[in-house]
PDB file of N, CA and C in Angstrom:
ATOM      1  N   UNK A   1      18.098 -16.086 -11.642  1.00 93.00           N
ATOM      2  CA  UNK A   1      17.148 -16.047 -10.554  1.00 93.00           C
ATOM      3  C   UNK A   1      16.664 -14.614 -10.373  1.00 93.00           C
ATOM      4  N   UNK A   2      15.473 -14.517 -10.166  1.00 94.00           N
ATOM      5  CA  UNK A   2      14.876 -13.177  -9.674  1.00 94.00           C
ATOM      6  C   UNK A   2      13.626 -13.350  -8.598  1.00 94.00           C
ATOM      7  N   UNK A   3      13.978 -12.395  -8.064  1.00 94.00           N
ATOM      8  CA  UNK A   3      12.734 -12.123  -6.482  1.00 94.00           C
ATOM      9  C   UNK A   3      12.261 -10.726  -6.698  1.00 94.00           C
ATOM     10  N   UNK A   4      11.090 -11.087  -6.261  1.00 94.00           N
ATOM     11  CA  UNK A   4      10.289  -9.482  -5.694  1.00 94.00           C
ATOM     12  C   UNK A   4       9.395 -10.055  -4.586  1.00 94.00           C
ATOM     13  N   UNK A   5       9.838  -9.237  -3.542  1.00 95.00           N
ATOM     14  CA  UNK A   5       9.208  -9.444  -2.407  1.00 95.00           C
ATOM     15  C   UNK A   5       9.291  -8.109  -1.738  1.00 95.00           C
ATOM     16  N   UNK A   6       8.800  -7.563  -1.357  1.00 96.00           N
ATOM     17  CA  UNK A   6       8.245  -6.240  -0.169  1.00 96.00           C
ATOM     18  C   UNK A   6       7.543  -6.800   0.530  1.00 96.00           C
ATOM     19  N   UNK A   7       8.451  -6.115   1.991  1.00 97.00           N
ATOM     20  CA  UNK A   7       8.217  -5.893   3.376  1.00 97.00           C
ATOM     21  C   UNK A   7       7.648  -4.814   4.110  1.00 97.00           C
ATOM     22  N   UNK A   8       6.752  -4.269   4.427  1.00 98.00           N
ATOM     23  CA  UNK A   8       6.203  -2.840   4.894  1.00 98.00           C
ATOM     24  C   UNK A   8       6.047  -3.406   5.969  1.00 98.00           C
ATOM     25  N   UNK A   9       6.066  -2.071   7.216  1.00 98.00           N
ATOM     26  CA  UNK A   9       5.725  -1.955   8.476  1.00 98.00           C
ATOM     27  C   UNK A   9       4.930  -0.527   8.715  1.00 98.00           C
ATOM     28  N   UNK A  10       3.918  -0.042   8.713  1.00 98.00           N
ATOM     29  CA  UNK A  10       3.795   0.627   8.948  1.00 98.00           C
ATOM     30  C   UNK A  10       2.232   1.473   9.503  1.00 98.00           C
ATOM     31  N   UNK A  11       1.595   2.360   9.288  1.00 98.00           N
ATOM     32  CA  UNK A  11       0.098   2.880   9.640  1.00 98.00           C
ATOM     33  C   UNK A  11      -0.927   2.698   8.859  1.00 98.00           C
ATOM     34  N   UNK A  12      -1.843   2.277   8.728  1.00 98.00           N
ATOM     35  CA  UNK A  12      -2.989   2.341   7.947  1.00 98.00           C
ATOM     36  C   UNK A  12      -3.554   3.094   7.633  1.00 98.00           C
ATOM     37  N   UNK A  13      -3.382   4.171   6.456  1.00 97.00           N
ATOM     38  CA  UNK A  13      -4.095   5.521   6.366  1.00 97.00           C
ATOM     39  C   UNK A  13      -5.760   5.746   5.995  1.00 97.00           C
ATOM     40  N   UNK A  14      -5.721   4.514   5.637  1.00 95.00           N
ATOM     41  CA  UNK A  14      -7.397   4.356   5.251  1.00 95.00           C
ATOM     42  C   UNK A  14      -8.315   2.954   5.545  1.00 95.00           C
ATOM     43  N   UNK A  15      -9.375   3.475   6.233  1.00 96.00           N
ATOM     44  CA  UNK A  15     -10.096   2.296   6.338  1.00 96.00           C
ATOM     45  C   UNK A  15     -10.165   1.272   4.920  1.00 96.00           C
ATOM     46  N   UNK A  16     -10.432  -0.354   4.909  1.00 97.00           N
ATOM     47  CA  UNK A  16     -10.332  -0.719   4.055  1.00 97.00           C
ATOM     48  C   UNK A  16     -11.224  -0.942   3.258  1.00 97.00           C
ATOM     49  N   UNK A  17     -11.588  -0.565   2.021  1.00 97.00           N
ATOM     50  CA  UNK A  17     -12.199  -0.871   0.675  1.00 97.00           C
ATOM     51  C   UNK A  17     -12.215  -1.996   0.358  1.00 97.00           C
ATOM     52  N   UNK A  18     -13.476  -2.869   0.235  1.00 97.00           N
ATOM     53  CA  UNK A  18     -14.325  -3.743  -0.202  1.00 97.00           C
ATOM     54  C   UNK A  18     -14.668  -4.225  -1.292  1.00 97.00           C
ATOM     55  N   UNK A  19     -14.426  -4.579  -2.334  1.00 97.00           N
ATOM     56  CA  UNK A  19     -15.291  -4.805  -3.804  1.00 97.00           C
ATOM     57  C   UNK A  19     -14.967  -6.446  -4.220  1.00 97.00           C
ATOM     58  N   UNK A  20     -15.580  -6.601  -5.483  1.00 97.00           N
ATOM     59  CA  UNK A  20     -15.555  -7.837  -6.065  1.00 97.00           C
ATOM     60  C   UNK A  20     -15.574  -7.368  -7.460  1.00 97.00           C
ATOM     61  N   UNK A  21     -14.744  -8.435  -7.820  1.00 95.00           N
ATOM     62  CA  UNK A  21     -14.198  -8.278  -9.264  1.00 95.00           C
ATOM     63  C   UNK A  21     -15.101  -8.672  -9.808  1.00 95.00           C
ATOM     64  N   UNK A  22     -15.410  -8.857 -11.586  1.00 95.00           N
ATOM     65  CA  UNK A  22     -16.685  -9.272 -11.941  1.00 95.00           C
ATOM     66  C   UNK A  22     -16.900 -10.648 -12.024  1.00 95.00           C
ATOM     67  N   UNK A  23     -15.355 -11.566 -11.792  1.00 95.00           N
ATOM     68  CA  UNK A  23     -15.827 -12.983 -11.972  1.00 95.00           C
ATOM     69  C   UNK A  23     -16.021 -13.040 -10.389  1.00 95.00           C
ATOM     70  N   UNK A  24     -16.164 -12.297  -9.206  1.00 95.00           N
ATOM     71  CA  UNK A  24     -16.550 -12.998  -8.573  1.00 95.00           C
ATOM     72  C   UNK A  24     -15.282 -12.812  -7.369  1.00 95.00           C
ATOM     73  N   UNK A  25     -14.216 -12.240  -7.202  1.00 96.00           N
ATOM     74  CA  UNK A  25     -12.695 -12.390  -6.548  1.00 96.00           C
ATOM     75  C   UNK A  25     -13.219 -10.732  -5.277  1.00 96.00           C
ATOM     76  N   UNK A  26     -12.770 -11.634  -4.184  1.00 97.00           N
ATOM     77  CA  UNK A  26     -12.960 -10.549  -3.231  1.00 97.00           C
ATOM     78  C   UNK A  26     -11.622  -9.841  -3.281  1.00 97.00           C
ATOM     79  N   UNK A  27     -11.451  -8.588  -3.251  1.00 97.00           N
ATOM     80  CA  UNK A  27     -10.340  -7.711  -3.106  1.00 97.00           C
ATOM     81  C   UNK A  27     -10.435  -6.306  -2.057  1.00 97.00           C
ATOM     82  N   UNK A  28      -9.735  -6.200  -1.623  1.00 98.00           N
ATOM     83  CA  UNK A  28      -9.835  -5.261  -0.444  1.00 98.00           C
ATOM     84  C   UNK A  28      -8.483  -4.085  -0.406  1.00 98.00           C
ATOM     85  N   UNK A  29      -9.107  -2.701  -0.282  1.00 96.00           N
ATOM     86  CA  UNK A  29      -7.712  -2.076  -1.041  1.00 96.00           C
ATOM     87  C   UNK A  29      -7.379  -1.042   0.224  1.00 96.00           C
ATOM     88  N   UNK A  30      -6.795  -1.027   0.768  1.00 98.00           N
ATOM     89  CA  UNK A  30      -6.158   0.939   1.463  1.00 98.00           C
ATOM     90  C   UNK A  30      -5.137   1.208   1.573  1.00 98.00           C
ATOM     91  N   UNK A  31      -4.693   2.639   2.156  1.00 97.00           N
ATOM     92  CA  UNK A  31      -3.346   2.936   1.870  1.00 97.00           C
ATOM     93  C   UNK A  31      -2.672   2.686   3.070  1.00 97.00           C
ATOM     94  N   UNK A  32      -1.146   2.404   2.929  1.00 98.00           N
ATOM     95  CA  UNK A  32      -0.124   2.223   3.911  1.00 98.00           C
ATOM     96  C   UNK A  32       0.980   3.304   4.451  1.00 98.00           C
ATOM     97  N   UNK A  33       1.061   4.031   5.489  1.00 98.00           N
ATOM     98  CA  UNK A  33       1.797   5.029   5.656  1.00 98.00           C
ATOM     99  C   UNK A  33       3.199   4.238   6.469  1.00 98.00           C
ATOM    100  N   UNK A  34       4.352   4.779   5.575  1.00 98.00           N
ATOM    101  CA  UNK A  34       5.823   3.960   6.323  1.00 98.00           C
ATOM    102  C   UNK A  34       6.791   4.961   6.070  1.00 98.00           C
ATOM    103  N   UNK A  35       6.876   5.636   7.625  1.00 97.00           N
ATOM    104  CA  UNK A  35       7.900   6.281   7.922  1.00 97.00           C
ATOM    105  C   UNK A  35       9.196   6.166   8.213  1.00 97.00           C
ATOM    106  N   UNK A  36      10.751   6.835   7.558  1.00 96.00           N
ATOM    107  CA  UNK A  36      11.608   6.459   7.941  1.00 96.00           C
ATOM    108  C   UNK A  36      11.902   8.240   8.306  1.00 96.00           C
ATOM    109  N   UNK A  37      13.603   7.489   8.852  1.00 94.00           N
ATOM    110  CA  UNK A  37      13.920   9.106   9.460  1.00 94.00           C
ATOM    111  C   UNK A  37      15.367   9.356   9.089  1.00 94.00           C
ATOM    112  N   UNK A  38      16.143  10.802   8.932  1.00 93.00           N
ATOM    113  CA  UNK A  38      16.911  10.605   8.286  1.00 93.00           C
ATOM    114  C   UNK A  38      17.843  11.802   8.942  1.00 93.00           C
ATOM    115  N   UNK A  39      18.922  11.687   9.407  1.00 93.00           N
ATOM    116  CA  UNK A  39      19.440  13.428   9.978  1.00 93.00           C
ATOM    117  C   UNK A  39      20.028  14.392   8.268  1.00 93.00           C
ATOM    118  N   UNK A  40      19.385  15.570   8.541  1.00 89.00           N
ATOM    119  CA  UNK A  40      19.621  16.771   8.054  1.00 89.00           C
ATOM    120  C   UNK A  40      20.713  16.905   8.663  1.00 89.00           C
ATOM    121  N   UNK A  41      20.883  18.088   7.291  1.00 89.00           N
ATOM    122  CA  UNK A  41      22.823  18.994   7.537  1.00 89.00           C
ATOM    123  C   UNK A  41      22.822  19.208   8.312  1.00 89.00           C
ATOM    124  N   UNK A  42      21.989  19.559   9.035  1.00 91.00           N
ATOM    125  CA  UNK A  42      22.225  20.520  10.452  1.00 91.00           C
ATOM    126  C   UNK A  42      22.401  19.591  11.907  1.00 91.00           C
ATOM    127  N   UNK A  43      21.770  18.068  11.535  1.00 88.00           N
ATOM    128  CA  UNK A  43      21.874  16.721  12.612  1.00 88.00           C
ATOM    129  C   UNK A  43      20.422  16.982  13.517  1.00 88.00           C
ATOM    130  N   UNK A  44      19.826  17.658  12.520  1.00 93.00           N
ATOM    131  CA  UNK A  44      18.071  17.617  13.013  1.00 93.00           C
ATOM    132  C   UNK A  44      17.751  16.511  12.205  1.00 93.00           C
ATOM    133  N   UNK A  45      16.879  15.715  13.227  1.00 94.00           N
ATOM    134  CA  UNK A  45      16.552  13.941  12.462  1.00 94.00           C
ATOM    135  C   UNK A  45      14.805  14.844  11.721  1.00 94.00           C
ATOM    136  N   UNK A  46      15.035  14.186  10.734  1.00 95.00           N
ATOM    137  CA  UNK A  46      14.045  14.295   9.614  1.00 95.00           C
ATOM    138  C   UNK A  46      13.431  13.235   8.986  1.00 95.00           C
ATOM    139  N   UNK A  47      11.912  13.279   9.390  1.00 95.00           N
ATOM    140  CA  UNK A  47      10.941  12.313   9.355  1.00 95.00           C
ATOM    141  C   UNK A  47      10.219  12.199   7.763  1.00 95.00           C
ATOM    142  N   UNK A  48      10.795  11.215   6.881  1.00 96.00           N
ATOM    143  CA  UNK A  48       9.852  11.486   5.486  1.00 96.00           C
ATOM    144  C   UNK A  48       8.816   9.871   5.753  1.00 96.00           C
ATOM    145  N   UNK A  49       7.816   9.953   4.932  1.00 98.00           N
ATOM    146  CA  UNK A  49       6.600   8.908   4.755  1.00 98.00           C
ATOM    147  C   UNK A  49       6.669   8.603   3.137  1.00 98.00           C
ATOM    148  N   UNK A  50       6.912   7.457   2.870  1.00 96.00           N
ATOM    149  CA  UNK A  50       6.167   7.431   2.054  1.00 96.00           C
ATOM    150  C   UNK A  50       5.046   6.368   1.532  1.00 96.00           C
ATOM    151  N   UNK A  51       4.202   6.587   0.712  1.00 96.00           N
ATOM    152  CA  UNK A  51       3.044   6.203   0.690  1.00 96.00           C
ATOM    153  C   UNK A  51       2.606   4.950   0.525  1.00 96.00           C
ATOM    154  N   UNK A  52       1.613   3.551   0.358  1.00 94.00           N
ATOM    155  CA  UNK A  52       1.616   2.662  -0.464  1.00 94.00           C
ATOM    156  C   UNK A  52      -0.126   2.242  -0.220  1.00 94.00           C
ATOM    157  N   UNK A  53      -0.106   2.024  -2.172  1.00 94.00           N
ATOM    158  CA  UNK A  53      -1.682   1.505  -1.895  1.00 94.00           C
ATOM    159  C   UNK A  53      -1.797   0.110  -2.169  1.00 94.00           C
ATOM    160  N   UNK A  54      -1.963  -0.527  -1.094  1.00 96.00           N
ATOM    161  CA  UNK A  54      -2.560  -1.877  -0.611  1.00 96.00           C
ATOM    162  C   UNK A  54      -3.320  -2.675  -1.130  1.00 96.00           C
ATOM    163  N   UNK A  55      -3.246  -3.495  -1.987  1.00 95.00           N
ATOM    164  CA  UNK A  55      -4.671  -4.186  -2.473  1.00 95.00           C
ATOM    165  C   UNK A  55      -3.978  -6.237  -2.405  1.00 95.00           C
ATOM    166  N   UNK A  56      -5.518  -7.079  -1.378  1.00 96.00           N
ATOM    167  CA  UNK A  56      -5.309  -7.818  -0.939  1.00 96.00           C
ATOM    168  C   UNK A  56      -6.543  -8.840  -1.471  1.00 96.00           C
ATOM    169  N   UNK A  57      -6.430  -9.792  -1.535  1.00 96.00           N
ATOM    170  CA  UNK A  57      -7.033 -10.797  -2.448  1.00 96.00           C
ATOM    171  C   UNK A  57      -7.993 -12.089  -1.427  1.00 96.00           C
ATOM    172  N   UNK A  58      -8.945 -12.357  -1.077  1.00 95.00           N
ATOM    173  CA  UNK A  58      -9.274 -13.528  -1.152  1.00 95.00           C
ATOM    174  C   UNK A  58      -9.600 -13.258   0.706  1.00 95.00           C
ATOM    175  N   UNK A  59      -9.356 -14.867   0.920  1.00 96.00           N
ATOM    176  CA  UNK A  59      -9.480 -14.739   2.339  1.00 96.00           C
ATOM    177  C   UNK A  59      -8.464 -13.825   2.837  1.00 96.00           C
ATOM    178  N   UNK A  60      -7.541 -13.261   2.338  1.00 96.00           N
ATOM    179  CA  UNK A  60      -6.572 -12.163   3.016  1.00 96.00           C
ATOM    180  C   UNK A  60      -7.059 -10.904   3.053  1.00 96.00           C
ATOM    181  N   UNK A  61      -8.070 -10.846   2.021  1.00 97.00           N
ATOM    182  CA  UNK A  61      -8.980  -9.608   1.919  1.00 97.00           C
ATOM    183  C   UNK A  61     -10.017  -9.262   2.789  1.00 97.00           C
ATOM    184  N   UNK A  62     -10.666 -10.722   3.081  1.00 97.00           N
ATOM    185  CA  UNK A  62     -11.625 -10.920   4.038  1.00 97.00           C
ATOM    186  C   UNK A  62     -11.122 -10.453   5.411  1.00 97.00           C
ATOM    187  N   UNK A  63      -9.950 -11.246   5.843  1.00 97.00           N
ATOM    188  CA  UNK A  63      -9.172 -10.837   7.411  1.00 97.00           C
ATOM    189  C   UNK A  63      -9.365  -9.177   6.928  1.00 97.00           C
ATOM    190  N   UNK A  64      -8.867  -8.561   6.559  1.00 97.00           N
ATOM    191  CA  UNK A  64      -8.179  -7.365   6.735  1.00 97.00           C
ATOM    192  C   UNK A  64      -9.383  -6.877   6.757  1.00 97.00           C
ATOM    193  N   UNK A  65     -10.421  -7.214   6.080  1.00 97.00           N
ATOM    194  CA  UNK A  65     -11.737  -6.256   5.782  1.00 97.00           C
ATOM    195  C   UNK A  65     -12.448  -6.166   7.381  1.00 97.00           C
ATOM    196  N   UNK A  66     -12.208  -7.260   7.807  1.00 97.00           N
ATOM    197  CA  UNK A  66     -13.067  -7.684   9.250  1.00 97.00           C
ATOM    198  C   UNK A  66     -12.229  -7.000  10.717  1.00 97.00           C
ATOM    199  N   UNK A  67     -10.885  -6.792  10.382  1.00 97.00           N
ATOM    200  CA  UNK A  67      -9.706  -6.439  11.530  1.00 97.00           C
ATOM    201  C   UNK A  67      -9.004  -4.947  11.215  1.00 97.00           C
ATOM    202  N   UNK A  68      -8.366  -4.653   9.872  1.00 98.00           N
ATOM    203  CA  UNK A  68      -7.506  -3.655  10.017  1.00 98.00           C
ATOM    204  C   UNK A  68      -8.374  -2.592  10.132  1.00 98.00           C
ATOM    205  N   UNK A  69      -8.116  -1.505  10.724  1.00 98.00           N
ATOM    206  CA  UNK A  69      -9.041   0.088  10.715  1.00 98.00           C
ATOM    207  C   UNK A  69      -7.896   0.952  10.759  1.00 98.00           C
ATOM    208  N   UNK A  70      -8.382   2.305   9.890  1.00 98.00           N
ATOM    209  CA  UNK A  70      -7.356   3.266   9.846  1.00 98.00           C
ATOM    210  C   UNK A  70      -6.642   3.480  11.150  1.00 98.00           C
ATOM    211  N   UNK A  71      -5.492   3.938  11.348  1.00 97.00           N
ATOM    212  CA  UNK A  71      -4.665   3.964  11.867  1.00 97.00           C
ATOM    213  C   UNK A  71      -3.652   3.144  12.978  1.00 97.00           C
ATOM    214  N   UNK A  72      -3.967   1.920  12.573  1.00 98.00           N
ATOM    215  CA  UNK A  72      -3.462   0.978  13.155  1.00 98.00           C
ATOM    216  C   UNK A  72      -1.849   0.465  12.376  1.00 98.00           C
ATOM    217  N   UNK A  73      -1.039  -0.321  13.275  1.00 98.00           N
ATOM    218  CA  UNK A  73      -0.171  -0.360  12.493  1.00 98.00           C
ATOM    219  C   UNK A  73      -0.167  -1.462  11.557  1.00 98.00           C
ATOM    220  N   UNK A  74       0.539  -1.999  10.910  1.00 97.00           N
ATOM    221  CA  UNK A  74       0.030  -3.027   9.859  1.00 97.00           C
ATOM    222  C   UNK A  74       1.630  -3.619   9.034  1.00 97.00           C
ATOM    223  N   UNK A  75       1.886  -5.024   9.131  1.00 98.00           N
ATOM    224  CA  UNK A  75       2.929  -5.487   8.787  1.00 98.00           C
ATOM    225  C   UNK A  75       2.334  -6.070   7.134  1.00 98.00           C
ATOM    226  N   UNK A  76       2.706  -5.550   5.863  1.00 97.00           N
ATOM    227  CA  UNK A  76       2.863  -6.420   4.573  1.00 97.00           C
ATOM    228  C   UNK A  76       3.717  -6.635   4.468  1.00 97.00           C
ATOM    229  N   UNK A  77       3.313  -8.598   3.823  1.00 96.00           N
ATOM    230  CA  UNK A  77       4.501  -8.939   2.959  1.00 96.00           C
ATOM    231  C   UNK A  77       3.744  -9.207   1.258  1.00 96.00           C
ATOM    232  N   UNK A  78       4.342  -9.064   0.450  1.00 95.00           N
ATOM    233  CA  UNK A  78       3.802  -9.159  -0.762  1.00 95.00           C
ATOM    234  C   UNK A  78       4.660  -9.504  -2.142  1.00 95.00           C
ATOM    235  N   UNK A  79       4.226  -8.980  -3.220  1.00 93.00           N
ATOM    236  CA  UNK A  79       4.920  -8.363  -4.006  1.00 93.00           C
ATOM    237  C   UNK A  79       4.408  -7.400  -4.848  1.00 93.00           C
ATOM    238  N   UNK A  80       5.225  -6.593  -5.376  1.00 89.00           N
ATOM    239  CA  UNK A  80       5.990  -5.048  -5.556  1.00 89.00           C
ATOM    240  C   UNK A  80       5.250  -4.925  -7.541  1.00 89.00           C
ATOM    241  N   UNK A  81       3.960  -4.301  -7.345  1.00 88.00           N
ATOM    242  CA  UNK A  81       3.369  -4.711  -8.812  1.00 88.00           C
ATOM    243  C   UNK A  81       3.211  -2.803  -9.212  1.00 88.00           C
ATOM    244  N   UNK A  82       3.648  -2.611 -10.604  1.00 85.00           N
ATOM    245  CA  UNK A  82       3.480  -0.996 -11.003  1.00 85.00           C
ATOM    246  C   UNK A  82       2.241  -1.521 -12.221  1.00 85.00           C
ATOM    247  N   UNK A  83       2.279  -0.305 -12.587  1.00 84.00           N
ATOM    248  CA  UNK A  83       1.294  -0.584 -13.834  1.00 84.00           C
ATOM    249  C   UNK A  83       1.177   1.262 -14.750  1.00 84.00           C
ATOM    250  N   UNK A  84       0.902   1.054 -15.722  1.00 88.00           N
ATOM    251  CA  UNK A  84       0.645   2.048 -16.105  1.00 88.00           C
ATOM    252  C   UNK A  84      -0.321   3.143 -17.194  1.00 88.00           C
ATOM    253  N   UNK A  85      -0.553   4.083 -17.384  1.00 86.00           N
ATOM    254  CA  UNK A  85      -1.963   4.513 -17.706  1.00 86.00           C
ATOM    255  C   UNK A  85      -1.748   5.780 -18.030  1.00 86.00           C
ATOM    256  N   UNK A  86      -2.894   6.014 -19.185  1.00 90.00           N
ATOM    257  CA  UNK A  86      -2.619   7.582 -19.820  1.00 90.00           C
ATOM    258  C   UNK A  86      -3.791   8.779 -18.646  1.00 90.00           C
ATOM    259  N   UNK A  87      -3.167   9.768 -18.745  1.00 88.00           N
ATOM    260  CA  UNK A  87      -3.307  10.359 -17.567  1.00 88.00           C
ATOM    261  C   UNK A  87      -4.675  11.455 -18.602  1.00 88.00           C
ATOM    262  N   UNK A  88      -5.595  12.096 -18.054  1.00 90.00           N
ATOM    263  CA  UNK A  88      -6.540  12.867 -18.885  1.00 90.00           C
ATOM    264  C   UNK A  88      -5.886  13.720 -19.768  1.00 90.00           C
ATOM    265  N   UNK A  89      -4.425  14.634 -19.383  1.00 92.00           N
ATOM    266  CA  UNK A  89      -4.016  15.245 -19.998  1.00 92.00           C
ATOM    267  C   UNK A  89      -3.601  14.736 -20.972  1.00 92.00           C
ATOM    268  N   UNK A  90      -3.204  13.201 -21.585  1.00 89.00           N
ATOM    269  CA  UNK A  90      -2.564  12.295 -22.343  1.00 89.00           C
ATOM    270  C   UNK A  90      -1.084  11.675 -22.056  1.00 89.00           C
ATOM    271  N   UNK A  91      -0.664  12.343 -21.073  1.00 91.00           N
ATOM    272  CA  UNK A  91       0.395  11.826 -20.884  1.00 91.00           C
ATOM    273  C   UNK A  91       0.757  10.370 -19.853  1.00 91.00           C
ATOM    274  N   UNK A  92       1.607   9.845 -20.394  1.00 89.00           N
ATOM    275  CA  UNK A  92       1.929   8.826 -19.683  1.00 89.00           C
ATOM    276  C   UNK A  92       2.346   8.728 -18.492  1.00 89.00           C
ATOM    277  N   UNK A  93       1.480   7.908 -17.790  1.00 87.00           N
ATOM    278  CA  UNK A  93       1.930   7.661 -15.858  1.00 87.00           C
ATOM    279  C   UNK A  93       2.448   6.454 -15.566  1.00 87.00           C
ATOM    280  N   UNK A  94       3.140   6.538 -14.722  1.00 83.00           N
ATOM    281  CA  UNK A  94       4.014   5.011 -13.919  1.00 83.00           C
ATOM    282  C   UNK A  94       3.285   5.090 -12.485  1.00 83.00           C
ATOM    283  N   UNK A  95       2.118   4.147 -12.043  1.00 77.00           N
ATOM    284  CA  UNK A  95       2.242   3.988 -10.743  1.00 77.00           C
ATOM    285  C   UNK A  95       2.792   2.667 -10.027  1.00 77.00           C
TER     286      UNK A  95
END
């Protein structure tokens, strides 16, 4: 058995992006800001973010295109897709 499922809670860093694929598929893309917090040596709580870019399909694309606006908060559920690509310099990237 295997699962991939991601859960985000977090800010909307970018208004959302609009396009259509060429057969025709509405997709809607922006980024997700999700902060956790963590105490330092010292027991100073320390705030890291990290990033996620969003891309949503169909009538789910449509809602979000019509409702989410940057900085709002924003609950995904999804799943967890990388991909990867030669970078100009030639080297290989994992996003």
């Amino acid at each position: 058995m295997s699962l991939n499922q991601i859960l985000l809670i977090g800010n909307c860093g970018s208004d959302p992006e609009m396009r259509y694929t060429p057969n025709g598929a509405m997709v809607v893309n922006f980024s997700l800001a999700v902060n956790s917090y963590r105490n330092g040596s010292d027991g100073e709580q320390i705030q890291e973010t990290e990033w996620f870019r969003i891309a949503c399909w169909n009538k789910t694309a449509e809602s979000v295109n019509q409702f989410l606006q940057k900085g709002q908060k924003c609950f995904v559920e999804g799943r967890f897709r990388s991909s990867s690509y030669v970078a100009n310099d030639g080297s290989q990237r994992q996003t």
